[in-house]
Amino acid sequence: MNLLAEAVGFGLVDAAVIALAAVGLSLQVSVTNFINFAYGDFMSFGAYVTYAANAAGLNFFPSVAVGAAGTGLLGVISNWVVFRPLMRRKSRTLILLICTVGLSFIVQNAIVMIWGPNAEHYSVTVGNALHLGPFLFTPGDLILIGVAFTLLLALHLFMQNTKFGTALRATSNNDDLAQACGIDTGRVVMWTWAISGMLCAVAGVGLALETNSLRPTTGFNELFVVFGAIILGGIGRVYGAMLGALVIGILTEVSAMFISPVYSGALAFTVVIVVLLLRPQGLLPSRGRSA
Amino acid sequence: MLYFIADLLALGAINAIMAVGLNLQYGQAGILNFTYYTFVAIGAYIGAVTTMGHPPVPASEETFILQWNLPWPVALVLAGAVAGVLGLFMVLVVIRRLRSDYLAIVTVSLGFIVWDLITNYVPLFNGANGLFNVPYILNGATASEITYTLEVFGVAMVVLAVCVWVVRSIFRSPYGRVLRAIREDEVVAASFGKATTSSRVWAFVLGCVMAGLAGALLVFYVNAWNPQGFLAEESFILMAAIVIGGPGNYWGAVLGTFVFVELLSEIERYLPNFGNGALVGAGRAVLIGIVLIVVIRFRPDGLIPERWLRWYRVPAGGGQGGAAGSQSRGEPRRRLGWPWLGQRSEI
C-alpha cells in the first residue's frame, strides 16, 4: 500500500511535467489544427537555454524565465518562417505535419551542434527525498508541482477572463468566424506559439531536473508521452490535456510496480492507441466540438 | 574508391527498394507511415533468424527464436511475407477510424512499442545487443569484399526491378487511379463507389512487404542488426527524402533517398570529425530539415513532381480521361524545360 502511494506520488510529479507540456501543445493544436512533432525539441531547447543562462552565472529561476522567453521566441519565429506561409496557402494537415518533422530535425540537431551530444546537468538538484504522509517527495518535486499548478491556473484565468483569452478560444473554435468578428487571428496564432513555447520550456526544465540529465533527445523522447496525454484528453482540448497528463503520469509509475519498468513506455502507448481507437474524442464527454 | 562506389551502389539499390515501398504508401495511397523502418527491421530480423541456424559462435550467447537454416531466397521471401502480415495487422487496426494525422501518431507509437519489445525482450531477437554473424549469401564467405558487394548489388537490383514493375503496374492500372483519387479526397472517391479502405490497406501491405525485402537484403549485406538500426529518426529521414524527391513519382523517391539517406551519410563517414564529435552528423540532419521545409514551401510537389511522369504520355488538351487528363487540359506545354515555374499543386 505504501509502495502504491509512493508510485502515485511519483506519478504526480511526472504528471506535472507532462501537464505543462500537454497543455502547451494542446493549446497550439487547438488554434493551428496540426500536430507539432517539433514540440519535444522545443522542450529540449528551453531546457538547454536555461542551462546556458544558468552556466553564464544567472540564478536558476531567472534562467528558467530566460529559457521560457527563448523558446517562446523560437515558437513565434518558426510560425513566422515555416507555418504561416503554408497556412495562408491552406496546405493540407499532412504537409504541415511533415514540416514539423523537418523543424524537429533542425532544432534537435542544432542543439547537438551548439551544446554537444553528451548529457549535461543543472547546477541545482531536486534535493533529498522527504516523507510527507504516505508520499515520498523531494523539495524539487514540490516546487515543480507548485509551479505547474500555478502556471496552469494562471493560464486558466487568462483564457477565461481576458479579452485576449476569449479571442484565443474563439479562434480555436472557428478561425474563419473569429476573423469575421474582427479578431486579428494572425496575432492570436502568434501569441499561441509564444505561450505554448513558454509552457513547454518550463516542462523541459522540469523533465531535465527530474531525470537529472539533459540530452538533445530528452524532449523528443518525452514527446510521445505528451501526445498520449493530449490524445487521452481529446486533441486540442486544453483541460482534457491536464486530465490526460494525470492519467498517463500515474499509469506509467503505478504499472512499473506490476510489470518490468522497461515496458511502461510501451504500456502507455498501448493505452493511447486503444483510447484513440475506441474514443477518438478523448476521455471527457464531447461538448459538440470534437477535435 | 572502387569499394566505395560498389558500397554506394549496393546500399543505393536496397534503399531504393525502401523508397519505392514507402512511396507506394505515402505518394500513391496517401498514408503517412512514420514507422516504415520498423518493417525494414522486421524483415532484417526474420531474414537473420531464418538463415542463422543455431548461434554460429556458441560462446557468443546469442538467443533468438526459430534458429532455422533456410536457403537465403526462401528467407528473403519469408521476411517480406512477415513484414507484410505485420503491416496488415497494424493497418487493419487503425485505418478505418483515424484521420491521416492521427494515423501518423499511431504509426509512430506502434513502431515504438515494437522497438521497446524487441529491445527489452531478449529471447526474441537477442535484445539490445542484436544479432551478429548473420551468414553471407551466395559465395560471400569466400569471395572478396568488393565481389560480395557487387553480388548483393545484383540481387538487390533484381528485387528492385520486381518492386518497380509492381508499382508501375499499379500506377498505370485503374487501381492506381483509385489510390490517387483516395489520396486527393477520400470522401469523393468513396462516393464514386470505390472501395477506399481495402485499396489503402493493400497498398500499405505491399509497401511493408517491400520494406521487409529491403531489410532482409540489408542484413545479408551488413551481417548484423540491432535496435540502434531502426530508431524513429531513420523512418523520419526516409520520409523526408521521399517528400523532397517527389512523392507519387518513384524516380523522385529513389533520387531523394539516394541523395539524402545515402550519399550524405556516406560523405559524412569520410569527413574528418571536428567540433564536438557529432557536428557532422547533426549538420546533415539540419540540412535535411532545412531542405525539406524549403522544398515544401517553394516546390510542394518535390524536386521531381508526379506530373513529370504524366505529361509525356498525356497530350495537352486531350488525354486518357480521369484526373490526369482533365488536369493537363489546356495547359501550355512550357514545362519541357526545367519546370521551376510549373503550376503548383499540393502533394
XYZ file of C-alpha atoms in Angstrom:
638
model
C 0.000 0.000 0.000
C 2.845 2.283 0.904
C 4.581 1.436 -2.335
C 1.420 2.216 -4.222
C 1.154 5.622 -2.574
C 4.756 6.363 -3.421
C 4.182 5.329 -7.016
C 1.158 7.622 -7.179
C 3.335 10.395 -5.776
C 5.979 9.874 -8.455
C 3.154 9.777 -10.954
C 2.009 13.189 -9.750
C 5.453 14.614 -10.391
C 5.528 13.082 -13.867
C 2.041 14.379 -14.428
C 3.102 17.922 -13.533
C 5.760 17.888 -16.241
C 3.532 16.186 -18.779
C 0.631 18.512 -17.996
C 2.682 21.647 -18.669
C 3.852 20.266 -21.993
C 0.498 18.766 -22.927
C -1.436 21.950 -22.197
C 1.009 23.951 -24.280
C 0.802 21.531 -27.178
C -2.959 21.231 -26.871
C -3.302 24.995 -26.969
C -1.230 25.169 -30.119
C -3.070 22.276 -31.771
C -6.452 23.749 -30.932
C -5.557 27.017 -32.646
C -3.446 25.847 -35.573
C -5.120 22.474 -36.172
C -1.999 20.468 -36.785
C 0.119 18.340 -34.502
C 3.648 19.502 -33.913
C 6.377 16.868 -33.987
C 8.971 19.528 -33.166
C 7.365 20.224 -29.802
C 9.586 17.783 -27.925
C 12.620 19.503 -29.346
C 11.220 22.842 -28.235
C 11.215 21.329 -24.738
C 14.871 20.381 -25.071
C 15.649 23.806 -26.469
C 14.056 25.548 -23.487
C 15.936 23.301 -21.100
C 19.227 23.998 -22.876
C 18.739 27.752 -22.982
C 18.022 27.594 -19.263
C 21.170 25.566 -18.806
C 23.195 28.097 -20.791
C 21.806 31.062 -18.877
C 22.462 29.265 -15.617
C 26.003 28.402 -16.668
C 26.540 32.042 -17.612
C 26.042 32.992 -13.988
C 22.334 33.718 -13.715
C 20.391 32.246 -10.794
C 18.265 29.221 -11.546
C 14.787 30.742 -11.592
C 15.692 33.761 -13.733
C 17.421 31.260 -16.034
C 14.157 29.376 -16.412
C 12.497 32.656 -17.349
C 15.183 33.232 -19.981
C 14.676 29.695 -21.304
C 10.915 30.213 -21.463
C 11.299 33.518 -23.285
C 13.786 31.989 -25.715
C 11.510 29.059 -26.516
C 8.516 31.340 -26.905
C 10.563 33.332 -29.384
C 11.561 30.125 -31.185
C 7.885 29.221 -31.484
C 6.996 32.635 -32.874
C 9.868 32.548 -35.352
C 9.057 29.058 -36.581
C 5.441 30.069 -37.022
C 6.503 33.145 -38.939
C 9.086 31.466 -41.164
C 7.645 27.989 -41.668
C 3.988 27.622 -40.841
C 2.303 30.937 -41.589
C 3.108 30.867 -45.328
C 1.832 27.311 -45.578
C -1.323 28.016 -43.611
C -2.018 31.012 -45.828
C -1.854 28.644 -48.761
C -4.373 26.369 -46.975
C -1.925 23.485 -47.088
C -3.183 20.117 -46.015
C -2.582 18.911 -42.473
C -0.306 16.197 -43.773
C 2.043 18.742 -45.308
C 2.216 20.807 -42.136
C 2.878 17.650 -40.152
C 5.829 16.785 -42.369
C 7.113 20.334 -41.959
C 7.073 19.938 -38.188
C 9.188 16.808 -38.616
C 11.691 18.865 -40.594
C 11.651 21.515 -37.886
C 12.244 18.808 -35.306
C 15.385 17.709 -37.205
C 16.638 21.262 -37.319
C 16.056 22.140 -33.666
C 17.267 18.842 -32.227
C 20.442 18.786 -34.263
C 21.114 22.470 -33.850
C 21.162 21.692 -30.128
C 23.712 18.948 -30.801
C 25.784 21.381 -32.827
C 25.710 24.083 -30.176
C 25.848 22.148 -26.923
C 27.213 18.764 -27.980
C 25.679 15.300 -27.797
C 26.589 14.499 -24.195
C 24.384 14.749 -21.138
C 24.509 17.984 -19.145
C 23.402 18.648 -15.585
C 21.921 21.664 -13.916
C 23.816 23.193 -11.048
C 20.764 22.660 -8.830
C 19.305 19.280 -7.953
C 15.915 18.208 -6.695
C 17.327 17.630 -3.204
C 16.804 14.716 -0.836
C 13.534 12.882 -0.519
C 11.177 13.727 2.341
C 8.332 11.648 3.687
C 5.080 13.569 3.532
C 2.350 11.309 4.818
C 2.474 8.230 2.586
C 4.218 10.105 -0.219
C 7.884 10.499 -0.942
C 8.776 13.858 -2.435
C 11.920 15.884 -2.867
C 11.776 19.661 -2.383
C 12.370 19.978 -6.130
C 9.327 17.811 -6.820
C 7.168 20.001 -4.623
C 8.404 23.191 -6.285
C 7.792 21.638 -9.682
C 4.255 20.610 -8.829
C 3.644 24.066 -7.365
C 4.998 25.818 -10.445
C 2.973 23.628 -12.775
C -0.174 24.207 -10.769
C 0.376 27.982 -10.630
C 1.130 28.285 -14.344
C -1.869 26.205 -15.372
C -4.140 28.143 -13.023
C -2.781 31.414 -14.431
C -3.402 30.148 -17.948
C -6.940 29.175 -16.995
C -7.652 32.645 -15.575
C -6.039 34.245 -18.591
C -8.112 32.175 -21.003
C -11.387 32.787 -19.207
C -11.112 36.369 -18.016
C -9.186 38.409 -20.526
C -10.246 39.708 -23.885
C -7.280 38.041 -25.492
C -8.177 34.715 -23.895
C -11.659 34.979 -25.343
C -10.187 35.779 -28.746
C -7.948 32.744 -28.441
C -10.831 30.457 -27.578
C -12.882 31.874 -30.424
C -10.034 31.321 -32.890
C -9.583 27.755 -31.792
C -13.292 27.150 -32.134
C -13.650 28.543 -35.635
C -10.958 30.763 -37.032
C -12.906 31.981 -40.070
C -15.784 33.071 -37.890
C -13.386 34.658 -35.399
C -11.773 36.612 -38.183
C -15.166 37.738 -39.415
C -15.857 39.062 -35.930
C -12.842 41.319 -36.173
C -10.361 39.203 -34.251
C -6.836 39.501 -35.533
C -6.326 35.751 -35.820
C -2.762 36.125 -37.044
C -1.866 37.833 -33.785
C -3.712 35.177 -31.794
C -1.796 32.429 -33.570
C 1.479 34.224 -32.908
C 0.778 34.559 -29.192
C -0.376 30.967 -29.035
C 3.002 29.863 -30.318
C 4.676 32.097 -27.755
C 2.601 30.799 -24.830
C 2.936 27.166 -25.835
C 6.674 27.662 -26.262
C 6.984 29.140 -22.788
C 4.989 26.335 -21.178
C 6.989 23.647 -22.910
C 10.278 25.264 -21.916
C 9.265 25.030 -18.262
C 8.204 21.435 -18.856
C 11.563 20.708 -20.450
C 13.427 22.154 -17.471
C 11.278 20.074 -15.118
C 11.946 16.966 -17.157
C 15.702 17.532 -17.140
C 15.642 18.197 -13.397
C 13.643 15.073 -12.622
C 15.774 12.773 -14.757
C 18.903 14.678 -13.679
C 20.273 14.674 -17.184
C 19.759 16.828 -20.205
C 20.387 15.415 -23.656
C 19.457 16.695 -27.094
C 16.917 13.863 -27.321
C 15.394 14.432 -23.863
C 12.386 16.307 -25.177
C 11.886 14.211 -28.278
C 11.708 11.024 -26.212
C 9.083 12.603 -23.987
C 7.072 13.875 -26.935
C 5.054 10.726 -27.411
C 4.077 10.608 -23.772
C 2.811 14.159 -24.240
C 0.935 13.038 -27.344
C -0.559 10.301 -25.189
C -1.813 12.874 -22.711
C -3.431 15.085 -25.331
C -4.977 12.121 -27.110
C -6.451 10.855 -23.852
C -7.812 14.287 -23.117
C -9.123 14.789 -26.617
C -6.887 16.500 -29.153
C -6.941 20.277 -28.928
C -8.816 20.372 -25.630
C -6.775 22.180 -23.041
C -8.488 20.944 -19.881
C -8.631 17.406 -21.214
C -4.877 17.565 -21.643
C -4.465 18.143 -17.893
C -6.583 15.086 -17.119
C -4.734 13.042 -19.717
C -1.398 14.044 -18.193
C -2.556 12.925 -14.781
C -3.723 9.560 -16.107
C -0.555 8.912 -18.124
C 1.774 10.057 -15.353
C 0.204 7.900 -12.659
C -0.364 4.964 -15.004
C 3.287 4.708 -16.043
C 4.542 4.881 -12.456
C 1.979 2.517 -10.968
C 2.322 -0.004 -13.805
C 6.052 -0.169 -13.078
C 5.117 -1.977 -9.858
C 3.469 -4.813 -11.723
C 5.437 -5.216 -14.917
C 9.063 -4.528 -15.656
C 9.538 -0.751 -15.833
C 11.235 -1.051 -19.207
C 7.840 -1.825 -20.694
C 5.987 1.072 -19.080
C 6.511 3.259 -22.138
C 5.062 0.574 -24.380
C 2.123 0.208 -21.997
C 1.400 3.931 -22.134
C 1.392 3.805 -25.919
C -0.887 0.804 -25.951
C -3.365 2.665 -23.764
C -3.114 5.657 -26.078
C -3.817 3.580 -29.176
C -6.723 1.793 -27.551
C -8.245 5.098 -26.439
C -7.686 6.623 -29.858
C -9.496 3.717 -31.457
C -12.375 3.450 -29.015
C -12.910 7.079 -28.041
C -11.200 9.303 -30.601
C -12.751 12.345 -28.967
C -10.856 11.663 -25.722
C -11.928 10.595 -22.278
C -14.026 13.640 -21.467
C -17.530 13.744 -22.882
C -17.578 15.818 -26.031
C -19.181 19.225 -25.998
C -20.316 19.497 -29.553
C -16.862 20.173 -30.915
C -14.681 17.134 -31.076
C -11.244 17.610 -32.493
C 37.454 4.163 -54.098
C 36.141 1.287 -56.146
C 34.817 -0.299 -52.998
C 33.244 2.995 -52.011
C 31.332 3.117 -55.281
C 30.309 -0.527 -55.043
C 29.116 0.007 -51.472
C 27.175 3.054 -52.585
C 25.553 1.064 -55.371
C 24.572 -1.852 -53.155
C 23.134 0.311 -50.393
C 21.574 2.529 -53.030
C 19.690 -0.378 -54.560
C 18.481 -1.532 -51.125
C 17.419 1.977 -50.166
C 15.679 2.314 -53.497
C 13.511 -0.703 -52.624
C 12.520 1.047 -49.391
C 11.871 4.255 -51.292
C 9.614 2.511 -53.788
C 7.684 0.805 -50.992
C 7.267 3.889 -48.818
C 6.366 5.891 -51.868
C 3.594 3.454 -52.641
C 2.211 4.063 -49.155
C 2.655 7.811 -48.979
C 2.879 9.035 -52.549
C 0.180 6.814 -54.001
C -2.111 5.887 -51.135
C -1.521 8.983 -49.002
C -0.838 7.071 -45.800
C 1.698 8.814 -43.628
C 3.686 5.915 -42.227
C 6.219 7.292 -39.785
C 7.454 3.891 -38.778
C 8.468 2.420 -42.082
C 11.852 1.416 -40.763
C 10.171 -0.884 -38.231
C 9.110 -3.075 -41.132
C 12.604 -2.922 -42.565
C 13.824 -4.100 -39.175
C 11.292 -6.930 -39.035
C 12.458 -8.061 -42.445
C 16.067 -7.887 -41.295
C 15.397 -9.888 -38.144
C 13.374 -12.539 -39.928
C 15.989 -12.783 -42.665
C 18.638 -13.233 -39.995
C 16.952 -15.773 -37.721
C 15.788 -17.984 -40.577
C 19.269 -18.320 -42.053
C 21.487 -18.295 -38.991
C 20.702 -21.741 -37.633
C 21.968 -22.273 -34.124
C 24.132 -19.440 -32.828
C 27.132 -19.554 -35.161
C 29.546 -18.809 -32.363
C 28.270 -20.797 -29.365
C 30.222 -18.682 -26.906
C 28.501 -15.520 -28.107
C 25.357 -16.485 -26.196
C 23.045 -15.025 -28.771
C 19.469 -16.018 -28.083
C 16.826 -15.738 -30.737
C 13.765 -17.541 -31.967
C 13.416 -20.029 -34.830
C 17.120 -20.688 -35.483
C 16.231 -22.108 -38.864
C 18.720 -22.872 -41.568
C 16.810 -21.957 -44.703
C 18.380 -21.062 -48.055
C 18.515 -17.306 -48.386
C 15.943 -16.823 -51.200
C 13.342 -18.547 -49.019
C 14.366 -16.384 -46.081
C 14.046 -13.297 -48.274
C 10.513 -14.180 -49.299
C 9.640 -15.072 -45.734
C 10.974 -11.722 -44.500
C 8.784 -9.882 -46.966
C 5.786 -12.006 -46.001
C 6.185 -11.467 -42.254
C 6.626 -7.732 -42.680
C 3.543 -7.714 -44.861
C 1.481 -9.644 -42.314
C 2.580 -7.299 -39.548
C 1.707 -4.350 -41.752
C -1.707 -5.865 -42.487
C -2.372 -6.346 -38.796
C -1.296 -2.810 -37.996
C -3.203 -1.124 -40.777
C -6.384 -3.081 -40.136
C -6.375 -1.887 -36.548
C -6.022 1.769 -37.329
C -7.001 2.711 -40.830
C -10.746 2.689 -40.625
C -11.180 5.050 -37.736
C -8.457 7.623 -37.924
C -7.763 10.829 -39.786
C -4.422 10.847 -41.535
C -2.533 12.914 -38.989
C -3.652 10.781 -36.033
C -2.751 7.773 -38.114
C 0.769 9.175 -38.287
C 0.954 9.396 -34.499
C -0.351 5.867 -34.133
C 2.233 4.538 -36.559
C 4.996 6.174 -34.530
C 3.538 4.787 -31.306
C 3.205 1.272 -32.700
C 6.740 1.481 -34.005
C 7.916 2.478 -30.574
C 6.067 -0.433 -28.953
C 7.691 -2.885 -31.368
C 11.085 -1.277 -30.739
C 10.596 -1.458 -26.992
C 9.601 -5.124 -27.099
C 12.469 -6.157 -29.354
C 14.991 -4.204 -27.296
C 13.895 -5.473 -23.913
C 12.634 -8.984 -24.572
C 15.933 -10.760 -25.124
C 14.751 -14.259 -26.201
C 13.090 -12.818 -29.288
C 15.962 -11.249 -31.233
C 18.746 -11.051 -28.644
C 17.512 -7.738 -27.226
C 19.600 -4.601 -27.302
C 22.748 -6.442 -28.373
C 21.095 -7.509 -31.569
C 22.085 -10.262 -33.943
C 25.540 -10.585 -35.408
C 27.397 -13.139 -37.518
C 24.490 -13.386 -39.909
C 25.739 -15.688 -42.699
C 26.752 -14.313 -46.074
C 24.603 -15.222 -49.035
C 25.890 -16.705 -52.288
C 29.646 -17.224 -52.082
C 30.175 -14.279 -49.779
C 32.078 -16.292 -47.188
C 34.939 -16.876 -49.575
C 34.647 -14.030 -52.074
C 36.499 -10.751 -51.679
C 34.686 -7.831 -50.108
C 34.158 -5.994 -53.364
C 32.889 -9.062 -55.220
C 30.379 -9.708 -52.468
C 29.238 -6.100 -52.549
C 28.642 -6.314 -56.269
C 26.773 -9.589 -55.856
C 24.476 -8.060 -53.268
C 24.007 -5.151 -55.615
C 22.953 -7.581 -58.343
C 20.451 -9.373 -56.115
C 19.077 -6.076 -54.843
C 18.683 -4.818 -58.403
C 16.629 -7.883 -59.294
C 14.375 -7.353 -56.271
C 14.196 -3.652 -57.068
C 13.211 -4.400 -60.646
C 10.370 -6.611 -59.448
C 9.187 -3.941 -56.995
C 9.350 -1.186 -59.606
C 7.480 -3.370 -62.051
C 4.734 -3.973 -59.474
C 4.475 -0.293 -58.604
C 4.481 0.732 -62.248
C 1.694 -1.681 -62.989
C -0.257 -0.297 -60.071
C 0.475 3.275 -61.086
C -0.919 2.715 -64.560
C -3.811 0.483 -63.591
C -7.311 1.541 -62.578
C -6.337 0.542 -59.048
C -3.555 3.152 -59.117
C -6.008 5.827 -60.182
C -8.331 4.808 -57.363
C -5.437 5.136 -54.906
C -4.545 8.596 -56.119
C -8.163 9.633 -56.045
C -8.381 8.483 -52.405
C -5.200 10.364 -51.623
C -6.661 13.566 -53.023
C -10.087 13.199 -51.440
C -11.276 10.056 -49.766
C -14.894 11.108 -49.477
C -15.196 11.836 -53.174
C -13.557 8.536 -54.059
C -15.914 6.700 -51.734
C -18.909 8.443 -53.209
C -17.898 7.103 -56.602
C -18.253 3.639 -55.166
C -14.553 2.935 -54.789
C -13.527 0.556 -52.025
C -11.385 3.137 -50.283
C -10.418 1.171 -47.197
C -9.360 -2.048 -48.860
C -7.465 -0.167 -51.562
C -5.392 1.659 -48.987
C -4.905 -1.471 -46.895
C -3.395 -3.391 -49.811
C -1.171 -0.517 -50.850
C 0.095 -0.306 -47.291
C 0.715 -4.050 -47.059
C 2.600 -4.098 -50.366
C 4.764 -1.252 -49.144
C 5.519 -3.199 -45.963
C 6.433 -6.295 -47.970
C 8.958 -4.215 -49.866
C 10.323 -2.923 -46.568
C 10.756 -6.493 -45.394
C 12.591 -7.485 -48.576
C 14.893 -4.487 -48.278
C 15.538 -5.270 -44.621
C 16.480 -8.882 -45.353
C 18.853 -7.802 -48.111
C 20.347 -5.230 -45.781
C 21.020 -7.805 -43.083
C 22.543 -10.216 -45.630
C 24.804 -7.385 -46.704
C 25.931 -5.957 -43.368
C 25.659 -9.275 -41.443
C 24.423 -7.741 -38.217
C 21.378 -5.931 -36.898
C 20.427 -4.342 -33.600
C 17.778 -1.972 -32.262
C 20.016 1.059 -32.814
C 19.470 0.400 -36.507
C 15.806 1.333 -36.522
C 15.254 4.369 -34.351
C 12.329 6.613 -35.219
C 14.755 9.021 -36.847
C 15.521 6.587 -39.660
C 11.883 6.500 -40.701
C 11.652 10.275 -40.476
C 14.697 10.769 -42.691
C 13.339 8.298 -45.219
C 10.013 10.118 -45.256
C 11.776 13.468 -45.639
C 13.782 12.105 -48.548
C 10.618 10.956 -50.294
C 8.902 14.287 -49.825
C 11.951 16.158 -51.091
C 12.411 13.874 -54.080
C 8.803 13.987 -55.117
C 6.139 11.708 -53.723
C 3.869 9.936 -56.128
C 6.765 9.527 -58.510
C 9.103 6.643 -57.880
C 12.027 8.296 -59.672
C 11.816 11.267 -57.368
C 11.525 8.986 -54.359
C 14.536 6.925 -55.401
C 16.596 10.017 -56.151
C 15.659 11.696 -52.881
C 16.536 8.593 -50.908
C 19.809 8.159 -52.732
C 20.926 11.714 -52.102
C 19.576 12.348 -48.634
C 19.687 8.988 -46.929
C 22.732 7.547 -48.514
C 25.082 9.925 -50.227
C 25.034 12.313 -47.301
C 25.662 9.599 -44.754
C 28.469 8.123 -46.860
C 30.071 11.529 -47.282
C 29.656 12.053 -43.573
C 31.602 8.889 -42.932
C 34.567 10.184 -44.891
C 34.566 13.669 -43.435
C 37.001 14.264 -40.616
C 35.368 14.691 -37.255
C 35.721 18.136 -35.847
C 33.967 20.297 -33.298
C 32.227 18.329 -30.586
C 32.329 14.978 -32.356
C 28.737 14.941 -33.525
C 28.837 18.118 -35.564
C 28.891 16.459 -38.969
C 26.007 14.088 -38.309
C 23.935 16.836 -36.743
C 24.758 19.137 -39.628
C 23.430 16.551 -42.048
C 20.134 16.322 -40.179
C 19.830 20.105 -40.012
C 20.491 20.243 -43.737
C 17.777 17.647 -44.402
C 15.337 19.596 -42.238
C 16.048 22.873 -43.990
C 15.854 21.358 -47.465
C 12.586 19.628 -46.506
C 10.952 22.834 -45.362
C 12.267 24.866 -48.289
C 11.051 22.258 -50.767
C 7.592 22.102 -49.196
C 7.432 25.875 -49.174
C 8.581 26.553 -52.718
C 8.187 23.280 -54.594
C 5.411 21.338 -52.900
C 5.455 18.589 -55.499
C 9.037 17.703 -54.695
C 12.054 18.053 -56.918
C 10.612 15.647 -59.478
C 6.859 16.152 -59.443
C 4.389 13.408 -60.143
C 3.269 15.161 -63.302
C 6.611 14.598 -64.990
C 5.574 11.031 -65.371
C 2.318 12.092 -66.856
C 2.888 14.927 -69.252
C 4.782 12.980 -71.803
C 2.007 10.429 -72.004
C -0.899 12.825 -71.829
C -1.036 15.169 -74.802
C -2.146 18.683 -73.914
C -5.833 19.192 -74.447
C -6.552 15.504 -74.737
C -5.810 12.618 -72.556
C -6.791 9.310 -71.219
C -9.580 10.666 -69.073
C -9.595 10.690 -65.303
C -7.706 13.118 -63.158
C -4.590 13.206 -65.299
C -6.394 14.158 -68.452
C -8.600 16.829 -67.010
C -5.786 18.433 -65.081
C -3.486 18.934 -68.019
C -6.176 20.065 -70.402
C -5.361 23.418 -71.915
C -2.128 23.800 -70.027
C 0.680 25.366 -72.031
C 3.466 22.954 -72.798
C 6.221 25.095 -71.420
C 7.259 22.514 -68.886
C 9.535 20.813 -71.351
C 12.355 22.850 -69.859
C 13.353 22.759 -66.219
C 9.918 23.435 -64.842
C 10.762 25.605 -61.888
C 7.757 27.711 -62.645
C 5.360 24.867 -63.180
C 1.879 25.053 -61.791
C 1.862 24.457 -58.085
C -0.400 21.903 -56.594
C -0.327 20.278 -53.220
C 1.345 16.965 -52.742
